[in-house]
Amino acid sequence: MAFIDKHKIIETNATLLLVGSLAVVTIGGIVEITPLFYLENTIEKVEGVRPYSPLELAGRDIYVREGCYLCHSQMIRPFRDEVERYGPYSLAAESMYDHPFQWGSKRTGPDLARVGGRYSNEWHVQHLVEPRSVVPESVMPSYSFLLDTPLEVPDIEGHLRTNAIVGVPYSEEMFENAQADLIAQADPDADTAGVEERYPKAVIANFDGNTAQLTEMDALIAYLQMLGTLVDFSTYDETTGYR
């Protein structure tokens, strides 16, 4: 009997086909899943990646709340056109402390994975207040209300502790200084030594230009200004990212 005839027996017998399908799926699942039990972490650690500072974390919450992720991805794919436009492709480690992460492929606007440091704080304020004044073809709505909205985070320490429960390595020192760090990062005249020590490369600035109060605009820009700035790609060895 030819092989094709033997295969026909399976195709015409529903029970045999079901058993065969389950066997194939089971074997494939074991092959895929078993190696994961022998790995401490499926994400390669990269030097420089740290948890968000309290102000950056508050800004990220605003970013998610306002639906910015619906038009802006934070995932530069390893294609030449993307790398030339946006910078080095995204590493999984850069999003290892994101809950939820902001990767995606929907782009009405540009990818923001490496937007940190590319524009001044003043540019970001103007762009958020009146997008078309700096990008004429923009379809982004105005977020000018952020300038007048005081930043209210009732329990920033609790927010950090909640993130720690799901694996973000915040320390007791970070918990204890959370509220002070939140305020200090947006005040260049404050004692920011602690913030800089606990959160290396954190941008210290009066982000929205308003010294009278800490606003949601301060928090959002603090978050945007750190995106893609933590990893030094001039020293990054991409061969270490391969298993």
PDB file of C-alpha atoms in Angstrom:
ATOM      1  CA  MET A   1       0.000   0.000   0.000  1.00  0.00           C
ATOM      2  CA  ALA A   2       1.421   3.411  -0.996  1.00  0.00           C
ATOM      3  CA  PHE A   3       2.143   6.005   1.702  1.00  0.00           C
ATOM      4  CA  ILE A   4      -0.631   8.240   0.399  1.00  0.00           C
ATOM      5  CA  ASP A   5      -3.125   5.429   0.905  1.00  0.00           C
ATOM      6  CA  LYS A   6      -1.979   4.916   4.500  1.00  0.00           C
ATOM      7  CA  HIS A   7      -2.385   8.646   5.139  1.00  0.00           C
ATOM      8  CA  LYS A   8      -5.885   8.434   3.731  1.00  0.00           C
ATOM      9  CA  ILE A   9      -6.823   6.062   6.547  1.00  0.00           C
ATOM     10  CA  ILE A  10      -6.056   8.794   9.107  1.00  0.00           C
ATOM     11  CA  GLU A  11      -7.860  11.479   7.095  1.00  0.00           C
ATOM     12  CA  THR A  12     -11.029   9.423   6.810  1.00  0.00           C
ATOM     13  CA  ASN A  13     -11.116   8.300  10.445  1.00  0.00           C
ATOM     14  CA  ALA A  14     -12.130  11.142  12.774  1.00  0.00           C
ATOM     15  CA  THR A  15     -10.904   9.358  15.899  1.00  0.00           C
ATOM     16  CA  LEU A  16      -7.473   8.585  14.464  1.00  0.00           C
ATOM     17  CA  LEU A  17      -7.153  12.144  13.161  1.00  0.00           C
ATOM     18  CA  LEU A  18      -8.024  13.583  16.583  1.00  0.00           C
ATOM     19  CA  VAL A  19      -5.579  11.307  18.413  1.00  0.00           C
ATOM     20  CA  GLY A  20      -2.840  12.049  15.891  1.00  0.00           C
ATOM     21  CA  SER A  21      -3.413  15.798  16.138  1.00  0.00           C
ATOM     22  CA  LEU A  22      -3.284  15.697  19.946  1.00  0.00           C
ATOM     23  CA  ALA A  23      -0.059  13.697  19.831  1.00  0.00           C
ATOM     24  CA  VAL A  24       1.597  16.206  17.481  1.00  0.00           C
ATOM     25  CA  VAL A  25       0.459  19.206  19.545  1.00  0.00           C
ATOM     26  CA  THR A  26       1.625  17.525  22.781  1.00  0.00           C
ATOM     27  CA  ILE A  27       5.082  16.751  21.432  1.00  0.00           C
ATOM     28  CA  GLY A  28       5.432  20.263  19.988  1.00  0.00           C
ATOM     29  CA  GLY A  29       4.295  21.831  23.267  1.00  0.00           C
ATOM     30  CA  ILE A  30       6.798  19.816  25.309  1.00  0.00           C
ATOM     31  CA  VAL A  31       9.632  20.785  22.973  1.00  0.00           C
ATOM     32  CA  GLU A  32       8.703  24.495  23.264  1.00  0.00           C
ATOM     33  CA  ILE A  33       7.892  24.669  26.975  1.00  0.00           C
ATOM     34  CA  THR A  34      10.420  22.346  28.656  1.00  0.00           C
ATOM     35  CA  PRO A  35      13.494  24.582  28.039  1.00  0.00           C
ATOM     36  CA  LEU A  36      11.767  27.463  29.847  1.00  0.00           C
ATOM     37  CA  PHE A  37      11.883  25.548  33.149  1.00  0.00           C
ATOM     38  CA  TYR A  38      15.676  25.657  33.019  1.00  0.00           C
ATOM     39  CA  LEU A  39      15.930  29.418  32.511  1.00  0.00           C
ATOM     40  CA  GLU A  40      15.950  31.926  35.383  1.00  0.00           C
ATOM     41  CA  ASN A  41      14.697  34.644  33.086  1.00  0.00           C
ATOM     42  CA  THR A  42      13.645  34.633  29.445  1.00  0.00           C
ATOM     43  CA  ILE A  43      14.862  38.233  29.088  1.00  0.00           C
ATOM     44  CA  GLU A  44      18.565  38.942  28.844  1.00  0.00           C
ATOM     45  CA  LYS A  45      19.597  41.620  31.354  1.00  0.00           C
ATOM     46  CA  VAL A  46      21.206  44.694  29.830  1.00  0.00           C
ATOM     47  CA  GLU A  47      23.420  47.147  31.701  1.00  0.00           C
ATOM     48  CA  GLY A  48      21.760  50.481  32.383  1.00  0.00           C
ATOM     49  CA  VAL A  49      18.126  49.358  32.478  1.00  0.00           C
ATOM     50  CA  ARG A  50      16.489  50.428  35.752  1.00  0.00           C
ATOM     51  CA  PRO A  51      12.985  50.810  37.202  1.00  0.00           C
ATOM     52  CA  TYR A  52      11.101  54.035  36.490  1.00  0.00           C
ATOM     53  CA  SER A  53      11.525  56.908  38.907  1.00  0.00           C
ATOM     54  CA  PRO A  54       8.308  57.917  40.725  1.00  0.00           C
ATOM     55  CA  LEU A  55       7.779  60.910  38.389  1.00  0.00           C
ATOM     56  CA  GLU A  56       8.460  58.829  35.270  1.00  0.00           C
ATOM     57  CA  LEU A  57       6.082  56.145  36.525  1.00  0.00           C
ATOM     58  CA  ALA A  58       3.368  58.752  37.111  1.00  0.00           C
ATOM     59  CA  GLY A  59       4.007  60.112  33.606  1.00  0.00           C
ATOM     60  CA  ARG A  60       3.737  56.648  32.130  1.00  0.00           C
ATOM     61  CA  ASP A  61       0.335  56.230  33.781  1.00  0.00           C
ATOM     62  CA  ILE A  62      -0.794  59.462  32.107  1.00  0.00           C
ATOM     63  CA  TYR A  63       0.610  58.235  28.772  1.00  0.00           C
ATOM     64  CA  VAL A  64      -1.474  55.067  29.064  1.00  0.00           C
ATOM     65  CA  ARG A  65      -4.529  56.896  30.408  1.00  0.00           C
ATOM     66  CA  GLU A  66      -4.617  59.296  27.467  1.00  0.00           C
ATOM     67  CA  GLY A  67      -4.269  56.457  24.949  1.00  0.00           C
ATOM     68  CA  CYS A  68      -0.952  57.618  23.476  1.00  0.00           C
ATOM     69  CA  TYR A  69      -0.082  53.977  22.792  1.00  0.00           C
ATOM     70  CA  LEU A  70      -2.961  53.767  20.316  1.00  0.00           C
ATOM     71  CA  CYS A  71      -1.012  55.891  17.814  1.00  0.00           C
ATOM     72  CA  HIS A  72       2.610  55.534  18.963  1.00  0.00           C
ATOM     73  CA  SER A  73       4.368  52.202  19.330  1.00  0.00           C
ATOM     74  CA  GLN A  74       7.512  51.693  21.400  1.00  0.00           C
ATOM     75  CA  MET A  75       9.050  48.904  19.357  1.00  0.00           C
ATOM     76  CA  ILE A  76      11.722  49.550  16.755  1.00  0.00           C
ATOM     77  CA  ARG A  77      11.908  46.403  14.658  1.00  0.00           C
ATOM     78  CA  PRO A  78      15.260  45.027  13.407  1.00  0.00           C
ATOM     79  CA  PHE A  79      14.793  46.298   9.856  1.00  0.00           C
ATOM     80  CA  ARG A  80      17.139  48.702   8.116  1.00  0.00           C
ATOM     81  CA  ASP A  81      14.495  51.348   7.395  1.00  0.00           C
ATOM     82  CA  GLU A  82      13.358  51.394  11.051  1.00  0.00           C
ATOM     83  CA  VAL A  83      16.854  51.470  12.500  1.00  0.00           C
ATOM     84  CA  GLU A  84      17.907  54.312  10.183  1.00  0.00           C
ATOM     85  CA  ARG A  85      14.836  56.348  11.100  1.00  0.00           C
ATOM     86  CA  TYR A  86      14.431  55.675  14.808  1.00  0.00           C
ATOM     87  CA  GLY A  87      17.749  54.292  16.083  1.00  0.00           C
ATOM     88  CA  PRO A  88      18.906  50.878  17.402  1.00  0.00           C
ATOM     89  CA  TYR A  89      16.196  48.241  17.431  1.00  0.00           C
ATOM     90  CA  SER A  90      14.312  47.692  20.686  1.00  0.00           C
ATOM     91  CA  LEU A  91      15.572  45.210  23.263  1.00  0.00           C
ATOM     92  CA  ALA A  92      13.185  43.141  25.369  1.00  0.00           C
ATOM     93  CA  ALA A  93      15.163  44.185  28.463  1.00  0.00           C
ATOM     94  CA  GLU A  94      14.180  47.823  27.910  1.00  0.00           C
ATOM     95  CA  SER A  95      10.554  46.907  28.617  1.00  0.00           C
ATOM     96  CA  MET A  96      11.152  44.331  31.327  1.00  0.00           C
ATOM     97  CA  TYR A  97       9.723  46.619  34.028  1.00  0.00           C
ATOM     98  CA  ASP A  98       6.691  47.736  31.987  1.00  0.00           C
ATOM     99  CA  HIS A  99       3.272  46.588  33.194  1.00  0.00           C
ATOM    100  CA  PRO A 100       1.835  46.517  30.576  1.00  0.00           C
ATOM    101  CA  PHE A 101       4.561  46.988  27.949  1.00  0.00           C
ATOM    102  CA  GLN A 102       4.007  49.448  25.088  1.00  0.00           C
ATOM    103  CA  TRP A 103       5.247  47.364  22.177  1.00  0.00           C
ATOM    104  CA  GLY A 104       3.029  47.258  19.123  1.00  0.00           C
ATOM    105  CA  SER A 105       2.872  47.902  15.400  1.00  0.00           C
ATOM    106  CA  LYS A 106       0.091  50.516  15.066  1.00  0.00           C
ATOM    107  CA  ARG A 107       1.646  53.828  14.101  1.00  0.00           C
ATOM    108  CA  THR A 108      -0.408  56.858  13.260  1.00  0.00           C
ATOM    109  CA  GLY A 109       2.522  58.833  14.662  1.00  0.00           C
ATOM    110  CA  PRO A 110       6.224  57.912  14.895  1.00  0.00           C
ATOM    111  CA  ASP A 111       7.645  55.259  17.175  1.00  0.00           C
ATOM    112  CA  LEU A 112       8.687  56.689  20.549  1.00  0.00           C
ATOM    113  CA  ALA A 113      11.090  54.006  21.766  1.00  0.00           C
ATOM    114  CA  ARG A 114      14.074  56.394  21.403  1.00  0.00           C
ATOM    115  CA  VAL A 115      12.394  59.789  21.729  1.00  0.00           C
ATOM    116  CA  GLY A 116      14.207  60.632  24.986  1.00  0.00           C
ATOM    117  CA  GLY A 117      16.631  63.530  24.608  1.00  0.00           C
ATOM    118  CA  ARG A 118      15.806  64.143  20.938  1.00  0.00           C
ATOM    119  CA  TYR A 119      13.750  67.245  21.657  1.00  0.00           C
ATOM    120  CA  SER A 120      13.850  69.916  24.340  1.00  0.00           C
ATOM    121  CA  ASN A 121      11.307  70.103  27.133  1.00  0.00           C
ATOM    122  CA  GLU A 122       9.972  73.279  25.532  1.00  0.00           C
ATOM    123  CA  TRP A 123       9.401  71.431  22.257  1.00  0.00           C
ATOM    124  CA  HIS A 124       7.417  68.724  24.035  1.00  0.00           C
ATOM    125  CA  VAL A 125       5.275  71.295  25.835  1.00  0.00           C
ATOM    126  CA  GLN A 126       4.497  73.088  22.564  1.00  0.00           C
ATOM    127  CA  HIS A 127       3.842  69.812  20.765  1.00  0.00           C
ATOM    128  CA  LEU A 128       1.414  68.644  23.438  1.00  0.00           C
ATOM    129  CA  VAL A 129      -0.335  72.014  23.670  1.00  0.00           C
ATOM    130  CA  GLU A 130      -0.623  72.642  19.910  1.00  0.00           C
ATOM    131  CA  PRO A 131       0.731  69.725  17.870  1.00  0.00           C
ATOM    132  CA  ARG A 132       0.422  71.391  14.450  1.00  0.00           C
ATOM    133  CA  SER A 133       2.570  74.337  15.506  1.00  0.00           C
ATOM    134  CA  VAL A 134       5.643  72.080  15.377  1.00  0.00           C
ATOM    135  CA  VAL A 135       4.420  69.227  13.147  1.00  0.00           C
ATOM    136  CA  PRO A 136       2.043  70.733  10.545  1.00  0.00           C
ATOM    137  CA  GLU A 137       0.788  67.359   9.277  1.00  0.00           C
ATOM    138  CA  SER A 138       0.001  66.039  12.779  1.00  0.00           C
ATOM    139  CA  VAL A 139      -3.489  64.691  13.521  1.00  0.00           C
ATOM    140  CA  MET A 140      -2.819  64.515  17.267  1.00  0.00           C
ATOM    141  CA  PRO A 141      -5.350  66.288  19.513  1.00  0.00           C
ATOM    142  CA  SER A 142      -4.251  68.990  21.924  1.00  0.00           C
ATOM    143  CA  TYR A 143      -3.322  67.991  25.465  1.00  0.00           C
ATOM    144  CA  SER A 144      -3.030  71.543  26.748  1.00  0.00           C
ATOM    145  CA  PHE A 145      -5.089  70.669  29.840  1.00  0.00           C
ATOM    146  CA  LEU A 146      -2.077  68.812  31.206  1.00  0.00           C
ATOM    147  CA  LEU A 147      -0.402  72.184  31.833  1.00  0.00           C
ATOM    148  CA  ASP A 148      -3.160  73.223  34.225  1.00  0.00           C
ATOM    149  CA  THR A 149      -3.789  69.870  35.873  1.00  0.00           C
ATOM    150  CA  PRO A 150      -1.937  69.356  39.174  1.00  0.00           C
ATOM    151  CA  LEU A 151      -0.246  65.973  39.397  1.00  0.00           C
ATOM    152  CA  GLU A 152      -2.136  63.935  41.967  1.00  0.00           C
ATOM    153  CA  VAL A 153      -0.667  60.588  42.997  1.00  0.00           C
ATOM    154  CA  PRO A 154      -2.369  59.717  46.304  1.00  0.00           C
ATOM    155  CA  ASP A 155       0.012  56.884  47.206  1.00  0.00           C
ATOM    156  CA  ILE A 156       3.159  56.827  45.075  1.00  0.00           C
ATOM    157  CA  GLU A 157       4.906  54.575  47.615  1.00  0.00           C
ATOM    158  CA  GLY A 158       2.068  52.085  47.304  1.00  0.00           C
ATOM    159  CA  HIS A 159       2.350  52.319  43.516  1.00  0.00           C
ATOM    160  CA  LEU A 160       6.029  51.351  43.695  1.00  0.00           C
ATOM    161  CA  ARG A 161       5.293  48.528  46.141  1.00  0.00           C
ATOM    162  CA  THR A 162       2.617  47.154  43.813  1.00  0.00           C
ATOM    163  CA  ASN A 163       5.107  47.114  40.938  1.00  0.00           C
ATOM    164  CA  ALA A 164       7.600  45.355  43.204  1.00  0.00           C
ATOM    165  CA  ILE A 165       5.087  42.546  43.753  1.00  0.00           C
ATOM    166  CA  VAL A 166       5.212  41.745  40.020  1.00  0.00           C
ATOM    167  CA  GLY A 167       8.997  41.758  39.901  1.00  0.00           C
ATOM    168  CA  VAL A 168      10.183  45.370  39.527  1.00  0.00           C
ATOM    169  CA  PRO A 169      13.290  45.647  41.766  1.00  0.00           C
ATOM    170  CA  TYR A 170      12.369  48.672  43.855  1.00  0.00           C
ATOM    171  CA  SER A 171      14.192  48.815  47.186  1.00  0.00           C
ATOM    172  CA  GLU A 172      13.064  49.902  50.649  1.00  0.00           C
ATOM    173  CA  GLU A 173      15.076  53.079  50.172  1.00  0.00           C
ATOM    174  CA  MET A 174      13.104  53.819  47.000  1.00  0.00           C
ATOM    175  CA  PHE A 175       9.827  53.208  48.818  1.00  0.00           C
ATOM    176  CA  GLU A 176      10.761  55.505  51.691  1.00  0.00           C
ATOM    177  CA  ASN A 177      11.827  58.350  49.386  1.00  0.00           C
ATOM    178  CA  ALA A 178       9.160  57.922  46.723  1.00  0.00           C
ATOM    179  CA  GLN A 179       7.168  61.069  47.495  1.00  0.00           C
ATOM    180  CA  ALA A 180      10.276  63.239  47.919  1.00  0.00           C
ATOM    181  CA  ASP A 181      11.806  61.885  44.688  1.00  0.00           C
ATOM    182  CA  LEU A 182       8.562  62.558  42.818  1.00  0.00           C
ATOM    183  CA  ILE A 183       8.742  66.256  43.702  1.00  0.00           C
ATOM    184  CA  ALA A 184      12.515  66.693  43.514  1.00  0.00           C
ATOM    185  CA  GLN A 185      12.905  65.427  39.935  1.00  0.00           C
ATOM    186  CA  ALA A 186      10.857  68.337  38.620  1.00  0.00           C
ATOM    187  CA  ASP A 187      12.697  70.938  40.737  1.00  0.00           C
ATOM    188  CA  PRO A 188      16.310  71.654  39.651  1.00  0.00           C
ATOM    189  CA  ASP A 189      16.747  73.811  42.761  1.00  0.00           C
ATOM    190  CA  ALA A 190      15.985  70.919  45.105  1.00  0.00           C
ATOM    191  CA  ASP A 191      18.483  68.437  46.529  1.00  0.00           C
ATOM    192  CA  THR A 192      18.386  65.878  43.719  1.00  0.00           C
ATOM    193  CA  ALA A 193      21.427  63.815  44.714  1.00  0.00           C
ATOM    194  CA  GLY A 194      19.217  61.032  46.031  1.00  0.00           C
ATOM    195  CA  VAL A 195      17.116  60.895  42.884  1.00  0.00           C
ATOM    196  CA  GLU A 196      20.204  60.717  40.668  1.00  0.00           C
ATOM    197  CA  GLU A 197      21.751  57.996  42.818  1.00  0.00           C
ATOM    198  CA  ARG A 198      18.624  55.848  42.966  1.00  0.00           C
ATOM    199  CA  TYR A 199      17.631  56.426  39.332  1.00  0.00           C
ATOM    200  CA  PRO A 200      20.755  56.895  37.141  1.00  0.00           C
ATOM    201  CA  LYS A 201      20.261  59.037  34.025  1.00  0.00           C
ATOM    202  CA  ALA A 202      17.001  60.461  35.371  1.00  0.00           C
ATOM    203  CA  VAL A 203      16.406  63.862  33.772  1.00  0.00           C
ATOM    204  CA  ILE A 204      16.135  66.612  36.412  1.00  0.00           C
ATOM    205  CA  ALA A 205      14.230  69.639  35.140  1.00  0.00           C
ATOM    206  CA  ASN A 206      11.264  71.932  35.504  1.00  0.00           C
ATOM    207  CA  PHE A 207       9.735  70.174  32.521  1.00  0.00           C
ATOM    208  CA  ASP A 208       6.723  72.390  31.828  1.00  0.00           C
ATOM    209  CA  GLY A 209       8.332  75.728  32.784  1.00  0.00           C
ATOM    210  CA  ASN A 210       5.784  76.316  35.530  1.00  0.00           C
ATOM    211  CA  THR A 211       7.495  76.699  38.899  1.00  0.00           C
ATOM    212  CA  ALA A 212       4.221  77.273  40.749  1.00  0.00           C
ATOM    213  CA  GLN A 213       3.035  73.661  40.763  1.00  0.00           C
ATOM    214  CA  LEU A 214       3.864  70.101  39.769  1.00  0.00           C
ATOM    215  CA  THR A 215       1.626  69.225  36.840  1.00  0.00           C
ATOM    216  CA  GLU A 216       0.679  66.216  34.753  1.00  0.00           C
ATOM    217  CA  MET A 217       2.662  67.838  31.932  1.00  0.00           C
ATOM    218  CA  ASP A 218       5.804  67.578  34.111  1.00  0.00           C
ATOM    219  CA  ALA A 219       5.238  63.873  34.658  1.00  0.00           C
ATOM    220  CA  LEU A 220       4.461  63.020  31.036  1.00  0.00           C
ATOM    221  CA  ILE A 221       7.514  64.837  29.680  1.00  0.00           C
ATOM    222  CA  ALA A 222       9.744  63.245  32.347  1.00  0.00           C
ATOM    223  CA  TYR A 223       8.581  59.864  31.049  1.00  0.00           C
ATOM    224  CA  LEU A 224       9.106  60.788  27.396  1.00  0.00           C
ATOM    225  CA  GLN A 225      12.572  62.176  28.058  1.00  0.00           C
ATOM    226  CA  MET A 226      13.874  58.899  29.467  1.00  0.00           C
ATOM    227  CA  LEU A 227      12.574  56.608  26.722  1.00  0.00           C
ATOM    228  CA  GLY A 228      15.463  54.864  25.020  1.00  0.00           C
ATOM    229  CA  THR A 229      18.170  56.664  27.006  1.00  0.00           C
ATOM    230  CA  LEU A 230      19.136  54.005  29.542  1.00  0.00           C
ATOM    231  CA  VAL A 231      21.142  51.632  27.331  1.00  0.00           C
ATOM    232  CA  ASP A 232      24.484  52.808  25.968  1.00  0.00           C
ATOM    233  CA  PHE A 233      24.443  51.230  22.514  1.00  0.00           C
ATOM    234  CA  SER A 234      28.001  52.319  21.821  1.00  0.00           C
ATOM    235  CA  THR A 235      29.130  49.650  24.293  1.00  0.00           C
ATOM    236  CA  TYR A 236      26.274  47.151  23.816  1.00  0.00           C
ATOM    237  CA  ASP A 237      27.416  43.794  22.416  1.00  0.00           C
ATOM    238  CA  GLU A 238      24.444  42.411  20.510  1.00  0.00           C
ATOM    239  CA  THR A 239      26.033  38.939  20.304  1.00  0.00           C
ATOM    240  CA  THR A 240      25.292  38.504  24.019  1.00  0.00           C
ATOM    241  CA  GLY A 241      21.594  38.712  23.180  1.00  0.00           C
ATOM    242  CA  TYR A 242      21.698  35.406  21.342  1.00  0.00           C
ATOM    243  CA  ARG A 243      21.333  32.097  23.174  1.00  0.00           C
TER     244      ARG A 243
END
